[in-house]
XYZ file of C-alpha atoms in Angstrom:
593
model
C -16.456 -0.835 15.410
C -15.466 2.002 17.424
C -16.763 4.753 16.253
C -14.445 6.919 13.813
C -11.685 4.481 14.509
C -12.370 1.759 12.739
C -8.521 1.110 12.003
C -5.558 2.336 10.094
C -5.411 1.274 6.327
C -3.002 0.890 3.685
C -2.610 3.455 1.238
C -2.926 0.503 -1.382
C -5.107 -1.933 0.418
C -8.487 -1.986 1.151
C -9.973 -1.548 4.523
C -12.936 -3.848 5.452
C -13.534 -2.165 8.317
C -16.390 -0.142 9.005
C -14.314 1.157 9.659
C -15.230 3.363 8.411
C -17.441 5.385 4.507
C -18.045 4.840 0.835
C -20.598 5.703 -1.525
C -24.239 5.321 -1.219
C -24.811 4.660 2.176
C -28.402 4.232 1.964
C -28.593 1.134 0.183
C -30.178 -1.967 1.785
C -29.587 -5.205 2.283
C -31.941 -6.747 -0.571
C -29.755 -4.336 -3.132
C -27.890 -7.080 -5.299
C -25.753 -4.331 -7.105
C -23.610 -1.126 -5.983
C -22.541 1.801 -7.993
C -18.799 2.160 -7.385
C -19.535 5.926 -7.370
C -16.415 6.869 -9.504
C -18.175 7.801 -12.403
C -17.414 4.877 -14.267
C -20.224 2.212 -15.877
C -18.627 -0.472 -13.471
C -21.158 -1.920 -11.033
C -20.858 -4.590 -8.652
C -23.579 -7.626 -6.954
C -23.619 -7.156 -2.834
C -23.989 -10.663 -2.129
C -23.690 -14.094 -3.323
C -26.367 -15.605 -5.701
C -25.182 -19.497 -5.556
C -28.792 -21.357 -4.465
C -27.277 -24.739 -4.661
C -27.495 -26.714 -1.340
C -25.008 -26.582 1.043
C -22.536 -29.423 2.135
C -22.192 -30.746 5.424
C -19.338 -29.791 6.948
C -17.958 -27.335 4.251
C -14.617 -25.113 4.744
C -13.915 -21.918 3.884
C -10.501 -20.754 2.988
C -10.286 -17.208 3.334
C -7.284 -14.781 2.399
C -6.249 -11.149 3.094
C -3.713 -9.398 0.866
C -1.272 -7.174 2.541
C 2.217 -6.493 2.253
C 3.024 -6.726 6.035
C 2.520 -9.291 9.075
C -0.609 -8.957 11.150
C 0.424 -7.317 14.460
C -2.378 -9.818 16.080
C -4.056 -7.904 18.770
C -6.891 -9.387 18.654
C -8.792 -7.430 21.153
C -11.119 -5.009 20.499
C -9.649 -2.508 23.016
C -6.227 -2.574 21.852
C -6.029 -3.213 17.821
C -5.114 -0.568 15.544
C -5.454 -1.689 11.900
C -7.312 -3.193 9.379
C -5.217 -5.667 8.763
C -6.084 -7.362 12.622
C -9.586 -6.343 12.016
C -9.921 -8.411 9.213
C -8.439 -11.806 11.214
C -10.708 -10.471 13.790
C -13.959 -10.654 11.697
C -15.127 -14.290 11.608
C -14.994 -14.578 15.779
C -15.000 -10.929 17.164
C -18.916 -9.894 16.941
C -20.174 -6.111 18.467
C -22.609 -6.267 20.886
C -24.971 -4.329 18.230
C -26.454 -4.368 14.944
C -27.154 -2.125 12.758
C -28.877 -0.865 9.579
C -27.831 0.433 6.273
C -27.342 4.327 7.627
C -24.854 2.329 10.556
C -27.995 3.296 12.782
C -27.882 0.845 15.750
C -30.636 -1.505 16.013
C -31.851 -3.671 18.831
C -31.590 -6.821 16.691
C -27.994 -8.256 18.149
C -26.812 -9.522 21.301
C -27.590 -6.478 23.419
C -30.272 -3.924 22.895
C -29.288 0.175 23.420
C -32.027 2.397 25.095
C -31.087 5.603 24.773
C -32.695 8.568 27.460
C -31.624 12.278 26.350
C -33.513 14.023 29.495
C -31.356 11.618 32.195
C -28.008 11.693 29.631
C -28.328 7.774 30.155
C -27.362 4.907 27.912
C -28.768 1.826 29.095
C -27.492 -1.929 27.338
C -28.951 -4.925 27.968
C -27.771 -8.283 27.279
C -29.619 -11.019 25.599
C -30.354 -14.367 27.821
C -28.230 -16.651 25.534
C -25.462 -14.777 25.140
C -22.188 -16.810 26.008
C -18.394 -16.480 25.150
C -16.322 -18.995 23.031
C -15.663 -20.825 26.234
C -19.501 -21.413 27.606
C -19.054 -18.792 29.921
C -22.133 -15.862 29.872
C -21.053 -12.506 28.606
C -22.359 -10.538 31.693
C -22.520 -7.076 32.571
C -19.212 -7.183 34.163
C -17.961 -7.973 30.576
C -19.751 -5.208 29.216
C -18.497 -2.640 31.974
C -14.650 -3.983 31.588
C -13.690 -2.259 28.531
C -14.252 1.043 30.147
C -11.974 0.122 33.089
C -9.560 -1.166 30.293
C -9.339 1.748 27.751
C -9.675 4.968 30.528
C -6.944 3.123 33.074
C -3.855 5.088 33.893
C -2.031 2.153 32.734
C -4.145 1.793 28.999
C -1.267 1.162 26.235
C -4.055 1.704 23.172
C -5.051 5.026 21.758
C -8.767 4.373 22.160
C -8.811 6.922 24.940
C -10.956 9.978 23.750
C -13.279 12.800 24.381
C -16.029 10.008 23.695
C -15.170 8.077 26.868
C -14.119 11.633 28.489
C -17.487 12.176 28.133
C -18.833 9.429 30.603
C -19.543 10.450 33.748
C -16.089 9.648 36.210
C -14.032 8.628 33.715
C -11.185 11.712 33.545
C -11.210 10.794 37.721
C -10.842 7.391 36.885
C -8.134 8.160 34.073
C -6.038 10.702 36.547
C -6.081 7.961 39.332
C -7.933 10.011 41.587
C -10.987 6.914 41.735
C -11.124 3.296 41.933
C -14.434 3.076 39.640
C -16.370 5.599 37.120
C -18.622 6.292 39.199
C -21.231 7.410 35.774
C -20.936 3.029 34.930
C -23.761 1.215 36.869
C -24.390 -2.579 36.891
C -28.214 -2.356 37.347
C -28.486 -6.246 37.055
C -26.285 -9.269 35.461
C -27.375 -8.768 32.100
C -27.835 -4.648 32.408
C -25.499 -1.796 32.181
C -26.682 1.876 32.263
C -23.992 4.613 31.793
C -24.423 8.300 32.554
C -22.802 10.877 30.089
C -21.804 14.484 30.599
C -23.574 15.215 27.331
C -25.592 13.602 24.830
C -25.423 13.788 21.039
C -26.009 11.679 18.337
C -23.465 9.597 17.293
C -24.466 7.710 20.552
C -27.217 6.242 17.588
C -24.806 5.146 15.218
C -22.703 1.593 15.363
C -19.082 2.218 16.493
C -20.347 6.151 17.580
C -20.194 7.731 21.112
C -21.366 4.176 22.742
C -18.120 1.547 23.317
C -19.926 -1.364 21.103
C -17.994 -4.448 22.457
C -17.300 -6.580 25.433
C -14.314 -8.075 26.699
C -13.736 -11.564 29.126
C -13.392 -10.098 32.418
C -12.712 -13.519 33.509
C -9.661 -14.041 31.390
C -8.184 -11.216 31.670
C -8.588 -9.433 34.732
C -5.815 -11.563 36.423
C -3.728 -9.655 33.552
C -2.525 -5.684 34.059
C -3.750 -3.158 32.204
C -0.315 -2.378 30.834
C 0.720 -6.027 30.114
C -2.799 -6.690 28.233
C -1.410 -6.110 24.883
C 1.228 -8.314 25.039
C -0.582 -11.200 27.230
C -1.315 -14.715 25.766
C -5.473 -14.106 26.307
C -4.818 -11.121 23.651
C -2.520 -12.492 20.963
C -2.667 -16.748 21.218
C -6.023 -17.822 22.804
C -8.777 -14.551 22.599
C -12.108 -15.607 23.889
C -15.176 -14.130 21.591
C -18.652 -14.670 21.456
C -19.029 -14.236 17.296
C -19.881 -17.519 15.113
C -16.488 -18.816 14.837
C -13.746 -18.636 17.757
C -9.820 -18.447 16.877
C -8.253 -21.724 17.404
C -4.827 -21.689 15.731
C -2.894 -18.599 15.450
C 0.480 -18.744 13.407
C 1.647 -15.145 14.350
C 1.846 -12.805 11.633
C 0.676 -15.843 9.056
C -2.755 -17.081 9.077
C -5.556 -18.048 11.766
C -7.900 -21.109 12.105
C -11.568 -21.037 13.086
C -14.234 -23.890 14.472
C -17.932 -22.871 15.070
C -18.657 -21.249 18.380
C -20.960 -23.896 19.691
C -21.708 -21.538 22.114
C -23.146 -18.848 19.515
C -26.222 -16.547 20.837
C -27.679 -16.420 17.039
C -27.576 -20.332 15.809
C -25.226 -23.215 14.995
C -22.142 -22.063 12.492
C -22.652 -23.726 9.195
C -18.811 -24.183 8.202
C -16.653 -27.433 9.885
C -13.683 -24.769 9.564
C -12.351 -21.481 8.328
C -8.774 -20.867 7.529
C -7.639 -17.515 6.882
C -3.980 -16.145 5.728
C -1.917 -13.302 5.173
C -1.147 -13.016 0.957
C 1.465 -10.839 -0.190
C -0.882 -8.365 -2.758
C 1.656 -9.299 -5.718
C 0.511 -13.059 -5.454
C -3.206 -12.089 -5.183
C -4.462 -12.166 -9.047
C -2.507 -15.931 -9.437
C -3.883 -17.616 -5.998
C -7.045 -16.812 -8.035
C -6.062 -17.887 -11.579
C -5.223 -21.082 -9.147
C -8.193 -21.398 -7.244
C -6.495 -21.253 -3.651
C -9.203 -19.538 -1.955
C -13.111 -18.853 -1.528
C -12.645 -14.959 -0.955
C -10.046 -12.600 -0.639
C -10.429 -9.052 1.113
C -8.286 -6.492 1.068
C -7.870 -7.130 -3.016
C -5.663 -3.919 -4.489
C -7.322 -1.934 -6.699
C -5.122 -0.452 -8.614
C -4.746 -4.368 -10.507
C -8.435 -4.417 -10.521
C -8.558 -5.410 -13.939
C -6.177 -8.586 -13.489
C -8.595 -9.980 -11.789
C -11.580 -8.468 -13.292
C -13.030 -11.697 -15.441
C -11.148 -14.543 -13.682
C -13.893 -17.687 -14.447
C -15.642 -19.009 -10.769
C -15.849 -16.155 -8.977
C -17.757 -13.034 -9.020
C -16.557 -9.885 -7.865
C -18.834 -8.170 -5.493
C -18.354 -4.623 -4.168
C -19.286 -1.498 -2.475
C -18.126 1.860 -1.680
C -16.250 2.149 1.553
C -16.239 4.143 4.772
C -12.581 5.218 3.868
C -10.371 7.794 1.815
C -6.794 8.505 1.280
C -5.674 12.001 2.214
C -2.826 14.141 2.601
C -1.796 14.912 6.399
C 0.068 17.647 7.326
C 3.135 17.556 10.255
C 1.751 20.366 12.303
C 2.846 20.046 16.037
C 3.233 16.749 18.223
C 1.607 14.907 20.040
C 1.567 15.953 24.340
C 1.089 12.535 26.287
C 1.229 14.313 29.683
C -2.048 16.210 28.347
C -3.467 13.824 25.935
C -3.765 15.921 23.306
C -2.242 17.453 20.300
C 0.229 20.371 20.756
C -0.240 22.202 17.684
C 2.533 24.438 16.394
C 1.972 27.779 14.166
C 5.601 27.864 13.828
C 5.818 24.663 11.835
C 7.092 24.327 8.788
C 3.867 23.503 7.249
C 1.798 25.905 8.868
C 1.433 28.354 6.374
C -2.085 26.768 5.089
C -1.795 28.395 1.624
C 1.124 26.392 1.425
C -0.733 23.180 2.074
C -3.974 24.539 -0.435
C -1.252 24.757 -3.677
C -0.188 21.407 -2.851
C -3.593 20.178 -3.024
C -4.502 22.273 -6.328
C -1.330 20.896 -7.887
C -2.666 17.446 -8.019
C -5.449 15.659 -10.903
C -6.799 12.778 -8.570
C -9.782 12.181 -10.888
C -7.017 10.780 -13.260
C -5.260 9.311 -10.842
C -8.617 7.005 -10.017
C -8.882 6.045 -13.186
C -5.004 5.548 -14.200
C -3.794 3.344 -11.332
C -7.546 2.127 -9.993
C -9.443 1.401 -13.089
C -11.875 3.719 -12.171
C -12.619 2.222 -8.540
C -11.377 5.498 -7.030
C -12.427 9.147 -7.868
C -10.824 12.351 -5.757
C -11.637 12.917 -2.676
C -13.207 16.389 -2.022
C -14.620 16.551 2.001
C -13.104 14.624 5.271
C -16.556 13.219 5.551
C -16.832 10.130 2.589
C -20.600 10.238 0.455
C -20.868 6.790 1.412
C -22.582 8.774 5.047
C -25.097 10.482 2.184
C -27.092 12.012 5.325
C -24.105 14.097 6.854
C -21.577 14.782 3.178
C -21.573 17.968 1.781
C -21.638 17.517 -2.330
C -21.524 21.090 -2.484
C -17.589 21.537 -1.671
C -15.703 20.917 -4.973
C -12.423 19.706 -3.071
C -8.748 20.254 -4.390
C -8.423 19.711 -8.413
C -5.911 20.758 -10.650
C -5.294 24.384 -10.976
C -1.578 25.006 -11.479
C -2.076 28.322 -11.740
C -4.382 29.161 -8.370
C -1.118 26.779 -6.841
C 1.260 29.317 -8.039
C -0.598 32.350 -7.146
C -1.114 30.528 -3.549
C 2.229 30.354 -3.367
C 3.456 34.251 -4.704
C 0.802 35.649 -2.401
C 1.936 34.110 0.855
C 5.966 34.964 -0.428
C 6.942 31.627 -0.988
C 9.204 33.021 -4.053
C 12.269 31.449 -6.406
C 14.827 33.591 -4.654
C 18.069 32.247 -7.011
C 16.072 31.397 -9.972
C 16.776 27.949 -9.662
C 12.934 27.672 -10.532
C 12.309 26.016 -7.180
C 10.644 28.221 -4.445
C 12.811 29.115 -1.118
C 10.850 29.888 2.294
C 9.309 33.265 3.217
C 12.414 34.419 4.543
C 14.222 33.158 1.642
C 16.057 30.267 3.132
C 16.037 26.953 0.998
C 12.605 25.349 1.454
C 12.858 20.845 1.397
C 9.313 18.960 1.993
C 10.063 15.569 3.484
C 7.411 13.217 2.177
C 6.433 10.205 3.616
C 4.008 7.301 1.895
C 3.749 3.910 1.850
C 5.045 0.839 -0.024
C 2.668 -2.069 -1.363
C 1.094 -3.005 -4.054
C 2.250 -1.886 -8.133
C 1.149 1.805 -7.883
C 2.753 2.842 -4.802
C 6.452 4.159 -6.341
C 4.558 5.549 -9.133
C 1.872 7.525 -8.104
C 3.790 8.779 -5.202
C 6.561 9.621 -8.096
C 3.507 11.779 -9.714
C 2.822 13.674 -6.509
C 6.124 14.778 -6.100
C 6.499 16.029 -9.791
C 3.662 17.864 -9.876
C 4.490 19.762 -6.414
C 7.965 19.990 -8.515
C 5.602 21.968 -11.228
C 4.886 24.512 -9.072
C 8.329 25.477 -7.363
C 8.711 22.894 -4.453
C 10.801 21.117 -3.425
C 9.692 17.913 -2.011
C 11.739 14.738 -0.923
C 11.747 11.357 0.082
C 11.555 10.647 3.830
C 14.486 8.236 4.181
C 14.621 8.325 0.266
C 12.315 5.547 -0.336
C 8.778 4.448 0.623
C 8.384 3.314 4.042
C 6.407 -0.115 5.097
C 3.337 -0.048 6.535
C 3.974 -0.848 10.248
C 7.123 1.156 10.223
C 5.318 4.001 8.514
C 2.592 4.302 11.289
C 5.424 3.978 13.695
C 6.849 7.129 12.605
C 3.424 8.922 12.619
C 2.023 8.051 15.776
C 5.700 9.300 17.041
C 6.005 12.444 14.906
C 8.984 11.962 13.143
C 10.957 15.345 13.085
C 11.716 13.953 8.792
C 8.286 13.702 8.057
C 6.076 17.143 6.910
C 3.608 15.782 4.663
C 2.064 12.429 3.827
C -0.325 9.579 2.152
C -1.779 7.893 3.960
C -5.782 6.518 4.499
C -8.287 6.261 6.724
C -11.321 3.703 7.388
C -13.948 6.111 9.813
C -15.948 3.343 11.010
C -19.599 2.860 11.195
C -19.729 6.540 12.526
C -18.347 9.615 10.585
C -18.084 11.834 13.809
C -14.918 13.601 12.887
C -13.923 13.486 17.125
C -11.395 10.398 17.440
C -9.404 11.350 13.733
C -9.359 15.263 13.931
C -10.213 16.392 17.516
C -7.902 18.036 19.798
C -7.162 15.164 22.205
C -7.543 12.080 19.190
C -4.536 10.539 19.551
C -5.347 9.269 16.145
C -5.237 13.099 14.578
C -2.048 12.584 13.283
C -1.565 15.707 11.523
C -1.477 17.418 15.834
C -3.561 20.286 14.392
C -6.114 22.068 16.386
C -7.447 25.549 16.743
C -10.645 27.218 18.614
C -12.549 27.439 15.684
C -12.018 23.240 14.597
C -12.737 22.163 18.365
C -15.782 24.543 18.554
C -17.078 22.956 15.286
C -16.577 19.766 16.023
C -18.362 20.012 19.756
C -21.568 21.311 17.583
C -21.635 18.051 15.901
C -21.321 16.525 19.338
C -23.786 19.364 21.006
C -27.695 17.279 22.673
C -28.681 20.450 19.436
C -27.226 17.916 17.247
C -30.137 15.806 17.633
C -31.963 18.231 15.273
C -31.343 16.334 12.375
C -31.170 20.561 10.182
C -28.779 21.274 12.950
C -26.710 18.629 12.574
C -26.302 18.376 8.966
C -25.896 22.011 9.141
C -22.731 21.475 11.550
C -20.905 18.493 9.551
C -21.199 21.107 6.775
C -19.870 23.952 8.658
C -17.086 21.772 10.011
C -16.325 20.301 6.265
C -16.071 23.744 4.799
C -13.512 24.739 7.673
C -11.271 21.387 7.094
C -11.480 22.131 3.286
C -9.996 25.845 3.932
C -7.404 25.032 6.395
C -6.110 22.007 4.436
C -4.146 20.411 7.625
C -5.559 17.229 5.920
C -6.840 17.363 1.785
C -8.805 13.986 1.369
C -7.640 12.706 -2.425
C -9.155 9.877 -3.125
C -12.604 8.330 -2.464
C -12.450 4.835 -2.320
C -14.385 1.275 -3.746
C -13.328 -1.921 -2.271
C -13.900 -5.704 -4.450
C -14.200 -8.689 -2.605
C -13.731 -11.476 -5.521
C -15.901 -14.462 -4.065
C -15.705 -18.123 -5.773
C -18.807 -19.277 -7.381
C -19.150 -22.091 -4.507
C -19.676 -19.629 -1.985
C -23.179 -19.145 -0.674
C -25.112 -17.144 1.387
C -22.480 -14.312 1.645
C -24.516 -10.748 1.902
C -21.897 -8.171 2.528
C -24.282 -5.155 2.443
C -24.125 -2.859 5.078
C -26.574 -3.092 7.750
C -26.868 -7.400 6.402
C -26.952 -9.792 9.402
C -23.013 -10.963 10.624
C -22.648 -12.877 6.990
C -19.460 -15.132 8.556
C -22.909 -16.797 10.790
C -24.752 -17.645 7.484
C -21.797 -18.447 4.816
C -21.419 -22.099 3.704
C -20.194 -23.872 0.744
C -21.924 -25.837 -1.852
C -19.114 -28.068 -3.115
C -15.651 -29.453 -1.671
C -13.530 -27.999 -4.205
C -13.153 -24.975 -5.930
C -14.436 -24.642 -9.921
């Protein structure tokens, strides 16, 4: 996935996306159990351990629980959450592969030669490799995405300092070129691309390298600004990954046939059918055996499903958290950046610090998630064990270091109506905004507001109720004027660069902060030093300790992710760094026990 955008999640959903970190990200692919990391005795297989044989043409009906319609962009350049992700999975396939550290290898359908001296990235295609529709993926298709994502014209918010970075792109961007003049096409199957600087999240999957093709021959009759709406995008996407998408029921559900085309083997499964299900209905579609898997399962009625006979829960940490964003500017379009503003009415960070001391999310984890989340303490998730610092405690409950937080930058009860006015003593109202979904939402966002309550503030309700998901991330990505602070989570992808969520000119850094100090961190982790793996962990440190003092954005929860899997189900690994398991799952039986 790309890098540290590997999708937006729900606050009460669970992101499959590499998107982005979880746990213990060094286990391998031959580990049959996981740790949830919460502290808890809980532990989970990784893959499937049916050895019956497989039937001839076996389907597999899939579902993914979520409160709200997929959007359906089902292109890699132009999808935002984890929701389309998801849909996306069984036909949408990167060009790499990678290991259990997300560490690109050379085992997929292009290889990645790296050259730090030249600041080159070189990809080469594999023979075989063809799309859904027997045409070869070429290096045309390869080049495309580039021309797609840093047009003048691009409608997504992939657009970033990564592809900034490439050599010609911000004269491509501006309008001022026809081509990026750092993108070569050496031969039909070869691509090598010349960067301004090299560092080493170019290694990891979804990191400083764009990991995906797109058709050039189905959609460059399309413009750039019409892509995302165009028939190629939402009805009839062309892939190259096991299964291709051959009935789409916008918003609903998606059908899948074997890519006969596929570089890596003939698809096992006749068909794959996969659906939206609302989360409340998830625990009974498995008391009634209506599906093989389910992703996305909520958490917080983990133990619903917990024992339900023929199927077997596997899980993992994930490459996500939930966090606390604070409103702190907007976002400049005309720049492409964030336009932070001191004068906000967050920007007082002690402010934002006795807000995060006022709240017990180790409870919380094991209240409303049975344990399957624990609190959050860095912006960085263990499950990237090489670059998290353990060292940084994170926001726990202290009422009392909230209070004095609060006394010492003058936030004081003025009319001693025991809630705290502003610094200049005008009547202080935090408008909160979090999700809806799932059984948990109302109530644990009802905790978060009485324990800010506890220490003197006043915090409301944007529009006076929870907000759904699509409409919620409307109101972000816009920077509602009614929103100051709030919940919402984050899947980083396969790479846990901080660039595309928290850099200056991420359009994805909701909270529009930025300062010197954060953009000169971040560029360490980004530096050619950075290949020095003591510098490098030295600088996700140093950047982890600055995002834990300023508190624009206080990760709370650390997050675990179930995928309950019926007991017909085989050859399903879902390890990180395991082969592309929708190429190897089958079925052993034509109904479910």
């Amino acid at each position: 996935m790309k890098k540290t955008i590997f999708g937006l999640v729900t606050l009460l959903s669970v992101a499959t996306l590499a998107a982005c970190g979880n746990g213990g990200g060094t286990s391998s692919s031959g580990n049959n159990s996981s740790d949830n990391g919460s502290g808890s005795d809980l532990t989970f297989p990784l893959a499937t351990t049916n050895n019956d044989d497989a039937i001839e043409d076996g389907e597999l009906n899939v579902a993914v629980a979520t409160d709200s319609q997929f959007k359906g962009l089902f292109q890699w350049e132009f999808y935002q959450d984890a929701f389309d992700n998801a849909f996306m999975a069984p036909s949408h396939e990167p060009l790499f592969t990678n290991d259990a550290n997300f560490t690109i290898t050379n085992d997929g359908a292009a290889s990645l030669e790296l050259d730090e001296d030249a600041k080159t990235a070189t990809i080469t295609l594999k023979d075989n490799v063809k799309w859904s529709d027997g045409e070869d993926v070429t290096a045309d298709d390869v080049i495309f995405p580039y021309e797609i994502i840093g047009h003048p014209d691009y409608t997504g918010i992939r657009y970033d300092d990564t592809f900034r970075n490439i050599v010609g792109m911000e004269e491509y961007n501006s309008g001022s070129a026809d081509t990026i003049s750092g993108i070569t096409k050496v031969d039909d199957k070869t691509v090598k691309i010349e960067y301004k600087e090299m560092n080493p999240s170019m290694l990891q999957a979804g990191g400083g390298i764009w990991t995906y093709a797109a058709p050039k021959h189905t959609l460059e009759g399309v413009e750039v600004k019409d892509m995302e709406s165009s028939d190629q995008v939402r009805k009839h996407p062309v892939t190259f990954g096991p299964y291709y998408m051959s009935n789409i029921v916008a918003g609903e559900s998606v059908e899948y046939l074997p890519n006969e085309h596929y570089w890596n083997g003939t698809p096992p499964l006749k068909k794959i059918t996969m659906k939206s299900l609302p989360t409340a209905s998830a625990t009974e579609a498995l008391n009634s055996k209506l599906y093989d898997m389910i992703f996305q399962m909520p958490t917080d009625t983990f133990e619903t499903y917990q024992d339900i006979a023929g199927y077997t829960n596997l899980g993992r940490p994930q490459t996500s958290y939930t966090y606390l964003g604070f409103k702190l500017g907007k976002w400049d379009a005309d720049e492409g950046k964030v336009a932070y503003d001191p004068d906000s009415k967050m920007a007082d960070k002690s402010l934002r610090q006795a807000m995060g001391y006022a709240l017990d999310n180790n409870a919380v984890g094991e209240r409303f998630y049975a344990g399957l989340r624990s609190n959050g303490t860095t912006l960085i998730p263990p499950v990237f064990a090489d670059f998290h610092d353990d060292s940084i405690e994170g926001y726990t409950l202290n009422l009392d270091k909230a209070n004095k937080l609060l006394d010492d930058a003058g936030f004081k009860d003025v009319d001693g109506d025991g809630i705290r006015e502003d610094k200049d003593g005008n009547k202080l109202t935090i408008n909160f905004a979090s999700m809806s979904g799932g059984e948990v939402a109302q109530p644990l966002a009802d905790y978060y507001i009485q324990q800010w309550k506890e220490i003197g503030l006043d915090v409301q309700y944007t529009t006076g109720r929870l907000i759904e998901f699509n409409s919620f991330y409307d109101r972000l990505e816009n920077d509602d004027p009614e929103i100051d602070v709030y919940q919402a989570a984050w899947s980083t992808g396969t790479d846990p660069n901080p660039t595309g969520l928290w850099g200056a000119n991420a359009a994805f850094n909701y909270t529009r902060y930025e300062s010197e100090e954060n953009t000169k961190l971040i560029n360490a982790i980004n530096s050619s030093e950075a290949f020095d793996e003591d510098f490098l962990k030295e600088a996700y440190s140093n950047w982890q300790q600055y995002a834990f003092e300023e508190a624009f954005a206080i990760p709370t929860l650390f997050r675990n992710e179930v995928l309950p899997v019926n007991d017909r189900v085989r050859d399903w690994d879902w390890s990180y760094g395991a082969p592309n398991p929708w190429a190897t799952v089958t079925v052993t039986s034509d109904s479910r026990s």
